[in-house]
C-alpha cells in the first residue's frame, strides 16, 4: 500500500536498470516507484503512479512513463498496466503491474517529431522564398507591361491612320497583315 515493490521478476528488474536480479527483495531493500516521469518530462505525481491508482481500485492499460535507471540515469520508457489485488474483505491491498519496454518506439516517435518540425521549418522557409520570388515576378511583369503600353498604343494609333489612308490600295494579303498588326497591338 505504500507504493513499494515487494517482488519483481528478472525482466522487470532489468527494465528499471538494476544489475543485481533479486526475485524476493527483503524489506530493507524495497524499491520505490517514486522517480517515474510523464511523457512531457515532468515527474509523475504520487496519485498518477500505478500502485496508488490500483489501491483506489483502478485498472490501467498501456500507460507510458519514463523510468530513470538508478545506475546510469538513462531513461527507459515503459508501458505499464496495473490491476488491484484485493484482500478477503474486498479492499485493495496491493497491485499487480506489468511493464513493457517501449523505449525504441518512443525514440522513433521523437525522431519523427523532430523530422516533422524540420520539414515544417523548411516548408516555411521555401514558402517565404516562393512568395518573394512571386513578388519580384509581379513587379517585373508590371514594369514590362507599363514599359510596353506606350509603344503598343503608338503602333495601334499609326496602324489606324495607315489603314484609313492605304486600305483601299492594298491587296488582300496586305489588308490581312494590317489586321494582324492591329489585333496584336490591341
Coordinates of N, CA and C in Angstrom, one line a residue:
X1 N 0.8 -1.2 0.0 CA 0.0 0.0 0.0 C 0.8 1.3 0.0
X2 N 2.1 1.2 0.4 CA 2.9 2.4 0.5 C 3.7 2.7 -0.8
X3 N 3.4 1.8 -1.9 CA 4.0 2.1 -3.2 C 5.3 1.4 -3.4
X4 N 5.7 0.5 -2.5 CA 7.0 -0.2 -2.7 C 6.7 -1.5 -3.4
X5 N 7.7 -2.0 -4.1 CA 7.7 -3.2 -4.8 C 8.3 -4.3 -3.9
X6 N 7.5 -5.3 -3.7 CA 8.0 -6.4 -2.8 C 8.6 -7.5 -3.6
X7 N 8.2 -7.7 -4.8 CA 8.7 -8.8 -5.7 C 8.7 -8.3 -7.1
X8 N 9.8 -8.7 -7.9 CA 9.8 -8.4 -9.3 C 10.6 -9.5 -10.0
X9 N 10.2 -9.7 -11.3 CA 11.0 -10.8 -12.0 C 12.2 -10.2 -12.6
X10 N 13.0 -11.0 -13.2 CA 14.3 -10.6 -13.7 C 14.1 -9.6 -14.8
X11 N 13.2 -9.8 -15.7 CA 13.0 -8.8 -16.8 C 12.6 -7.4 -16.3
X12 N 11.7 -7.4 -15.3 CA 11.3 -6.1 -14.8 C 12.5 -5.4 -14.1
X13 N 13.3 -6.2 -13.4 CA 14.5 -5.6 -12.7 C 15.4 -5.0 -13.8
X14 N 15.6 -5.7 -14.9 CA 16.5 -5.1 -15.9 C 15.8 -3.9 -16.6
X15 N 14.5 -3.9 -16.8 CA 13.9 -2.7 -17.3 C 14.2 -1.5 -16.5
X16 N 14.2 -1.6 -15.2 CA 14.4 -0.5 -14.3 C 15.9 -0.2 -14.1
X17 N 16.8 -1.0 -14.7 CA 18.2 -0.7 -14.7 C 19.0 -1.3 -13.6
X18 N 18.5 -2.2 -12.9 CA 19.2 -2.8 -11.8 C 20.1 -4.0 -12.3
X19 N 21.3 -4.0 -11.9 CA 22.2 -5.1 -12.4 C 22.0 -6.4 -11.6
X20 N 21.7 -6.3 -10.3 CA 21.5 -7.5 -9.5 C 20.0 -7.9 -9.7
X21 N 19.8 -9.1 -9.8 CA 18.4 -9.5 -10.2 C 17.8 -10.3 -9.0
X22 N 17.2 -9.6 -8.0 CA 16.5 -10.3 -6.9 C 15.2 -10.7 -7.3
X23 N 14.7 -11.9 -6.9 CA 13.4 -12.3 -7.1 C 12.5 -11.9 -5.9
X24 N 13.0 -12.0 -4.7 CA 12.3 -11.5 -3.5 C 13.2 -10.5 -2.8
X25 N 12.7 -9.3 -2.7 CA 13.5 -8.3 -2.1 C 13.2 -8.2 -0.6
X26 N 14.2 -8.3 0.2 CA 13.9 -8.1 1.7 C 13.3 -6.7 1.9
X27 N 12.7 -6.6 3.0 CA 12.1 -5.3 3.4 C 13.1 -4.2 3.4
X28 N 14.3 -4.5 3.7 CA 15.4 -3.5 3.8 C 15.8 -3.0 2.4
X29 N 15.5 -3.8 1.4 CA 15.9 -3.4 0.0 C 14.7 -3.1 -0.9
X30 N 13.6 -2.7 -0.4 CA 12.5 -2.4 -1.2 C 12.8 -1.2 -2.2
X31 N 12.2 -1.3 -3.3 CA 12.4 -0.3 -4.3 C 11.1 0.5 -4.4
X32 N 11.3 1.8 -4.4 CA 10.1 2.7 -4.6 C 10.0 3.2 -6.0
X33 N 8.8 3.3 -6.5 CA 8.5 3.8 -7.8 C 8.2 5.3 -7.7
X34 N 9.1 6.1 -7.2 CA 8.9 7.5 -7.0 C 9.6 8.3 -8.1
X35 N 10.4 7.7 -8.9 CA 11.1 8.5 -9.9 C 10.5 8.5 -11.3
X36 N 9.3 7.9 -11.5 CA 8.7 7.9 -12.8 C 8.4 9.3 -13.3
X37 N 8.6 9.5 -14.6 CA 8.3 10.7 -15.2 C 7.2 10.5 -16.3
X38 N 6.5 11.6 -16.5 CA 5.4 11.6 -17.6 C 6.1 11.8 -18.9
X39 N 5.3 11.6 -20.0 CA 5.8 11.8 -21.3 C 6.2 13.2 -21.6
X40 N 5.7 14.2 -20.9 CA 6.1 15.6 -21.1 C 7.4 15.9 -20.3
X41 N 8.0 14.9 -19.6 CA 9.2 15.1 -18.9 C 9.1 15.5 -17.5
X42 N 7.8 15.8 -17.1 CA 7.6 16.2 -15.7 C 7.5 15.0 -14.8
X43 N 7.9 15.1 -13.5 CA 7.8 14.0 -12.6 C 6.3 13.6 -12.4
X44 N 6.1 12.3 -12.3 CA 4.7 11.9 -12.1 C 4.4 12.1 -10.6
X45 N 3.2 12.6 -10.4 CA 2.7 12.9 -9.1 C 2.3 11.5 -8.4
X46 N 2.4 11.4 -7.1 CA 2.1 10.2 -6.5 C 0.8 9.6 -6.9
X47 N -0.3 10.4 -7.0 CA -1.6 9.9 -7.4 C -1.6 9.3 -8.8
X48 N -0.6 9.6 -9.7 CA -0.6 9.2 -11.0 C 0.2 7.8 -11.1
X49 N 0.8 7.4 -10.1 CA 1.7 6.2 -10.1 C 0.8 5.0 -10.1
X50 N 1.3 3.8 -10.7 CA 0.5 2.6 -10.8 C -0.1 2.1 -9.5
X51 N 0.7 2.0 -8.5 CA 0.3 1.3 -7.2 C -0.8 2.2 -6.5
X52 N -0.6 3.5 -6.3 CA -1.7 4.2 -5.7 C -3.0 4.2 -6.5
X53 N -2.9 4.2 -7.8 CA -4.1 4.1 -8.6 C -4.8 2.7 -8.4
X54 N -4.0 1.6 -8.4 CA -4.6 0.3 -8.2 C -5.2 0.2 -6.8
X55 N -4.6 0.9 -5.8 CA -5.2 0.9 -4.4 C -6.5 1.6 -4.4
X56 N -6.7 2.5 -5.4 CA -8.0 3.1 -5.5 C -9.0 2.3 -6.3
X57 N -8.6 1.1 -6.7 CA -9.4 0.2 -7.4 C -9.4 0.4 -8.9
X58 N -8.5 1.2 -9.4 CA -8.4 1.5 -10.9 C -7.6 0.3 -11.6
X59 N -8.1 0.0 -12.8 CA -7.4 -0.9 -13.6 C -6.8 0.0 -14.8
X60 N -5.5 -0.1 -15.0 CA -4.9 0.7 -16.0 C -4.3 -0.2 -17.1
X61 N -4.5 0.3 -18.4 CA -4.0 -0.5 -19.5 C -3.1 0.5 -20.4
X62 N -1.9 0.0 -20.6 CA -0.9 0.6 -21.5 C -0.7 2.1 -21.4
X63 N -0.4 2.6 -20.2 CA 0.1 4.0 -20.0 C 1.6 4.0 -20.0
X64 N 2.1 5.1 -20.4 CA 3.6 5.2 -20.6 C 4.2 6.1 -19.6
X65 N 5.3 5.7 -18.9 CA 6.1 6.5 -18.0 C 7.5 6.3 -18.4
X66 N 8.4 7.2 -18.1 CA 9.8 7.1 -18.2 C 10.4 6.7 -16.8
X67 N 11.3 5.8 -16.8 CA 11.9 5.3 -15.6 C 13.4 5.5 -15.7
X68 N 14.0 6.5 -15.0 CA 15.4 6.7 -15.0 C 16.1 5.6 -14.3
X69 N 17.1 5.1 -14.9 CA 17.9 4.0 -14.3 C 18.6 4.5 -13.1
X70 N 18.5 3.8 -11.9 CA 19.2 4.2 -10.7 C 20.7 4.1 -10.9
X71 N 21.2 3.4 -11.9 CA 22.6 3.1 -12.1 C 23.2 4.2 -13.1
X72 N 22.6 4.3 -14.3 CA 23.1 5.1 -15.3 C 22.4 6.4 -15.5
X73 N 21.1 6.5 -15.0 CA 20.3 7.7 -15.2 C 19.6 7.7 -16.5
X74 N 19.9 6.8 -17.4 CA 19.3 6.7 -18.7 C 17.8 6.4 -18.5
X75 N 16.9 7.1 -19.3 CA 15.5 6.9 -19.2 C 15.1 5.8 -20.1
X76 N 14.4 4.8 -19.5 CA 13.7 3.8 -20.3 C 12.3 4.1 -20.3
X77 N 11.6 4.0 -21.4 CA 10.2 4.3 -21.5 C 9.5 3.0 -21.4
X78 N 8.5 2.9 -20.4 CA 7.8 1.7 -20.1 C 6.3 1.9 -20.3
X79 N 5.7 1.0 -20.9 CA 4.2 1.0 -21.0 C 3.8 0.0 -19.9
X80 N 2.9 0.5 -19.0 CA 2.5 -0.4 -17.9 C 1.0 -0.6 -17.9
X81 N 0.6 -1.7 -17.3 CA -0.8 -2.0 -17.0 C -0.8 -2.4 -15.5
X82 N -1.8 -2.1 -14.8 CA -1.9 -2.5 -13.4 C -3.3 -2.8 -13.1
X83 N -3.4 -3.6 -12.1 CA -4.7 -4.0 -11.5 C -4.6 -4.2 -10.0
X84 N -5.7 -3.9 -9.3 CA -5.6 -4.0 -7.9 C -5.6 -5.5 -7.4
X85 N -5.0 -5.8 -6.3 CA -5.1 -7.1 -5.6 C -6.0 -6.8 -4.4
X86 N -7.0 -7.6 -4.2 CA -8.0 -7.4 -3.1 C -7.7 -8.3 -2.0
X87 N -8.0 -7.9 -0.7 CA -7.9 -8.8 0.4 C -9.2 -9.5 0.6
X88 N -9.3 -10.3 1.6 CA -10.5 -11.1 1.8 C -11.7 -10.3 2.1
X89 N -11.6 -9.1 2.5 CA -12.7 -8.2 2.8 C -13.1 -7.4 1.6
X90 N -12.4 -7.6 0.4 CA -12.7 -6.9 -0.8 C -12.1 -5.5 -0.9
X91 N -11.1 -5.2 0.0 CA -10.4 -3.9 -0.1 C -9.1 -4.1 -0.9
X92 N -8.8 -3.1 -1.7 CA -7.5 -3.2 -2.4 C -6.3 -3.1 -1.5
X93 N -5.4 -4.1 -1.5 CA -4.3 -4.2 -0.6 C -2.9 -4.1 -1.4
X94 N -3.0 -4.2 -2.7 CA -1.7 -4.1 -3.4 C -2.1 -4.1 -4.9
X95 N -1.1 -4.3 -5.7 CA -1.3 -4.2 -7.2 C -0.4 -5.2 -7.9
X96 N -0.9 -5.6 -9.0 CA 0.0 -6.4 -10.0 C 0.2 -5.5 -11.1
X97 N 1.5 -5.3 -11.5 CA 1.9 -4.4 -12.6 C 2.7 -5.2 -13.6
X98 N 2.4 -4.9 -14.8 CA 3.2 -5.5 -15.9 C 3.8 -4.3 -16.7
X99 N 5.0 -4.5 -17.1 CA 5.8 -3.4 -17.8 C 6.2 -3.9 -19.2
X100 N 6.2 -3.1 -20.2 CA 6.8 -3.4 -21.5 C 7.7 -2.3 -21.9
X101 N 8.9 -2.6 -22.3 CA 9.8 -1.6 -22.7 C 9.4 -1.0 -24.1
X102 N 9.1 0.3 -24.2 CA 8.7 0.9 -25.4 C 9.7 2.0 -25.8
X103 N 10.9 1.9 -25.2 CA 11.9 3.0 -25.5 C 12.2 3.1 -26.9
X104 N 12.4 2.1 -27.7 CA 12.7 2.2 -29.1 C 11.6 2.9 -29.8
X105 N 10.3 2.5 -29.5 CA 9.2 3.2 -30.2 C 9.2 4.7 -29.8
X106 N 9.4 5.0 -28.5 CA 9.4 6.4 -28.1 C 10.5 7.2 -28.8
X107 N 11.7 6.6 -28.9 CA 12.8 7.3 -29.6 C 12.4 7.5 -31.1
X108 N 11.8 6.5 -31.7 CA 11.4 6.7 -33.1 C 10.3 7.8 -33.2
X109 N 9.4 7.8 -32.3 CA 8.4 8.9 -32.3 C 9.0 10.3 -32.2
X110 N 10.0 10.4 -31.3 CA 10.7 11.6 -31.1 C 11.5 12.0 -32.3
X111 N 12.1 11.0 -33.0 CA 12.8 11.3 -34.3 C 11.8 11.8 -35.3
X112 N 10.7 11.1 -35.4 CA 9.7 11.5 -36.4 C 9.2 12.9 -36.1
X113 N 9.0 13.3 -34.8 CA 8.5 14.6 -34.5 C 9.6 15.6 -34.8
X114 N 10.9 15.3 -34.6 CA 12.0 16.2 -34.9 C 12.0 16.4 -36.4
X115 N 11.9 15.3 -37.2 CA 11.9 15.4 -38.7 C 10.7 16.2 -39.2
X116 N 9.6 16.0 -38.6 CA 8.4 16.8 -39.0 C 8.6 18.3 -38.7
X117 N 9.2 18.6 -37.6 CA 9.4 20.0 -37.3 C 10.4 20.6 -38.2
X118 N 11.5 19.8 -38.6 CA 12.5 20.3 -39.5 C 11.8 20.5 -40.9
X119 N 10.9 19.6 -41.3 CA 10.2 19.7 -42.6 C 9.3 20.9 -42.6
X120 N 8.6 21.2 -41.5 CA 7.7 22.3 -41.4 C 8.6 23.6 -41.5
X121 N 9.7 23.6 -40.9 CA 10.6 24.8 -41.0 C 11.1 25.0 -42.4
X122 N 11.5 23.9 -43.1 CA 11.9 24.0 -44.5 C 10.8 24.5 -45.4
X123 N 9.6 24.0 -45.1 CA 8.4 24.4 -45.9 C 8.2 25.9 -45.7
X124 N 8.3 26.4 -44.5 CA 8.1 27.8 -44.1 C 9.1 28.6 -44.8
X125 N 10.4 28.2 -44.8 CA 11.4 28.9 -45.5 C 11.2 29.0 -47.0
X126 N 10.8 27.8 -47.6 CA 10.6 27.8 -49.0 C 9.4 28.6 -49.4
X127 N 8.4 28.6 -48.6 CA 7.2 29.4 -48.9 C 7.6 30.8 -48.9
X128 N 8.4 31.3 -47.9 CA 8.8 32.6 -47.9 C 9.6 33.0 -49.2
X129 N 10.5 32.1 -49.6 CA 11.3 32.3 -50.8 C 10.4 32.4 -52.0
X130 N 9.4 31.5 -52.1 CA 8.5 31.5 -53.2 C 7.7 32.8 -53.3
X131 N 7.2 33.2 -52.1 CA 6.4 34.5 -52.1 C 7.3 35.6 -52.5
X132 N 8.5 35.7 -52.1 CA 9.4 36.8 -52.5 C 9.7 36.7 -54.0
X133 N 9.9 35.5 -54.6 CA 10.1 35.4 -56.0 C 8.8 35.8 -56.8
X134 N 7.6 35.4 -56.2 CA 6.4 35.8 -56.9 C 6.2 37.3 -56.9
X135 N 6.6 38.0 -55.8 CA 6.5 39.5 -55.7 C 7.5 40.1 -56.8
X136 N 8.7 39.5 -56.9 CA 9.6 40.0 -57.9 C 9.1 39.8 -59.3
X137 N 8.5 38.7 -59.5 CA 7.9 38.4 -60.8 C 6.7 39.3 -61.2
X138 N 5.9 39.6 -60.2 CA 4.8 40.5 -60.3 C 5.3 41.9 -60.6
X139 N 6.3 42.3 -59.9 CA 6.9 43.7 -60.2 C 7.5 43.7 -61.6
X140 N 8.2 42.7 -62.0 CA 8.8 42.6 -63.3 C 7.7 42.7 -64.4
X141 N 6.6 41.9 -64.2 CA 5.5 41.9 -65.2 C 4.9 43.2 -65.2
X142 N 4.7 43.9 -64.1 CA 4.1 45.2 -64.1 C 5.0 46.2 -64.9
X143 N 6.3 46.1 -64.6 CA 7.2 47.0 -65.3 C 7.2 46.8 -66.8
X144 N 7.2 45.5 -67.2 CA 7.2 45.2 -68.6 C 5.9 45.7 -69.3
X145 N 4.8 45.4 -68.6 CA 3.5 45.9 -69.1 C 3.5 47.4 -69.2
X146 N 4.0 48.1 -68.2 CA 4.0 49.5 -68.2 C 4.9 50.1 -69.3
X147 N 6.1 49.5 -69.5 CA 7.0 49.9 -70.5 C 6.5 49.6 -71.9
X148 N 5.7 48.6 -72.1 CA 5.3 48.3 -73.5 C 4.0 49.0 -73.8
X149 N 3.2 49.5 -72.9 CA 1.9 50.1 -73.1 C 2.0 51.3 -74.1
X150 N 2.9 52.2 -73.9 CA 3.0 53.4 -74.7 C 3.4 53.0 -76.2
X151 N 4.5 52.2 -76.4 CA 4.8 51.8 -77.8 C 3.7 51.1 -78.5
X152 N 3.0 50.2 -77.8 CA 1.9 49.5 -78.4 C 0.7 50.4 -78.8
X153 N 0.5 51.4 -77.9 CA -0.6 52.4 -78.3 C -0.2 53.2 -79.5
X154 N 1.1 53.5 -79.6 CA 1.6 54.2 -80.8 C 1.4 53.3 -82.1
X155 N 1.8 52.1 -81.9 CA 1.6 51.2 -83.1 C 0.2 51.1 -83.5
X156 N -0.7 50.9 -82.5 CA -2.1 50.8 -82.8 C -2.7 52.1 -83.4
X157 N -2.2 53.2 -82.9 CA -2.6 54.5 -83.5 C -2.2 54.7 -84.9
X158 N -0.9 54.4 -85.2 CA -0.4 54.5 -86.5 C -1.0 53.5 -87.5
X159 N -1.3 52.3 -87.0 CA -1.9 51.3 -87.9 C -3.3 51.8 -88.3
X160 N -3.9 52.5 -87.4 CA -5.3 53.0 -87.7 C -5.2 54.1 -88.7
X161 N -4.2 55.0 -88.6 CA -4.0 56.0 -89.6 C -3.6 55.4 -91.0
X162 N -2.7 54.5 -90.9 CA -2.3 53.8 -92.2 C -3.4 53.1 -92.8
X163 N -4.3 52.5 -92.0 CA -5.5 51.8 -92.6 C -6.4 52.8 -93.3
X164 N -6.6 53.9 -92.7 CA -7.5 54.9 -93.3 C -7.0 55.4 -94.7
X165 N -5.6 55.6 -94.8 CA -5.0 56.1 -96.0 C -4.8 55.0 -97.0
X166 N -4.4 53.8 -96.6 CA -3.8 52.9 -97.6 C -4.7 51.6 -97.8
X167 N -5.8 51.5 -97.0 CA -6.5 50.2 -97.1 C -7.0 49.9 -98.5
X168 N -7.5 50.9 -99.1 CA -8.0 50.7 -100.5 C -7.0 50.4 -101.5
X169 N -5.7 50.7 -101.2 CA -4.6 50.5 -102.2 C -3.9 49.1 -102.0
X170 N -4.3 48.4 -100.9 CA -3.6 47.2 -100.5 C -4.4 46.0 -101.1
X171 N -3.7 44.9 -101.4 CA -4.4 43.7 -101.8 C -4.8 42.9 -100.5
X172 N -5.5 41.8 -100.7 CA -6.0 41.0 -99.6 C -4.9 40.7 -98.6
X173 N -3.8 40.3 -99.1 CA -2.7 39.9 -98.2 C -2.2 41.1 -97.4
X174 N -2.1 42.3 -98.0 CA -1.7 43.5 -97.3 C -2.7 43.9 -96.2
X175 N -4.0 43.8 -96.6 CA -5.0 44.1 -95.6 C -5.0 43.1 -94.4
X176 N -4.7 41.8 -94.7 CA -4.6 40.8 -93.7 C -3.5 41.1 -92.7
X177 N -2.3 41.5 -93.3 CA -1.2 41.9 -92.4 C -1.5 43.0 -91.5
X178 N -2.2 44.1 -92.1 CA -2.6 45.2 -91.3 C -3.6 44.8 -90.1
X179 N -4.5 43.9 -90.4 CA -5.4 43.4 -89.4 C -4.7 42.7 -88.3
X180 N -3.7 41.9 -88.7 CA -2.9 41.1 -87.7 C -2.1 42.1 -86.8
X181 N -1.5 43.1 -87.4 CA -0.8 44.1 -86.6 C -1.7 44.8 -85.7
X182 N -2.8 45.3 -86.1 CA -3.8 46.0 -85.3 C -4.3 45.1 -84.1
X183 N -4.6 43.8 -84.5 CA -5.1 42.9 -83.4 C -4.0 42.6 -82.4
X184 N -2.8 42.4 -82.8 CA -1.7 42.1 -81.9 C -1.4 43.3 -81.0
X185 N -1.4 44.5 -81.6 CA -1.2 45.7 -80.8 C -2.2 45.9 -79.7
X186 N -3.5 45.5 -80.0 CA -4.6 45.7 -79.0 C -4.4 44.6 -78.0

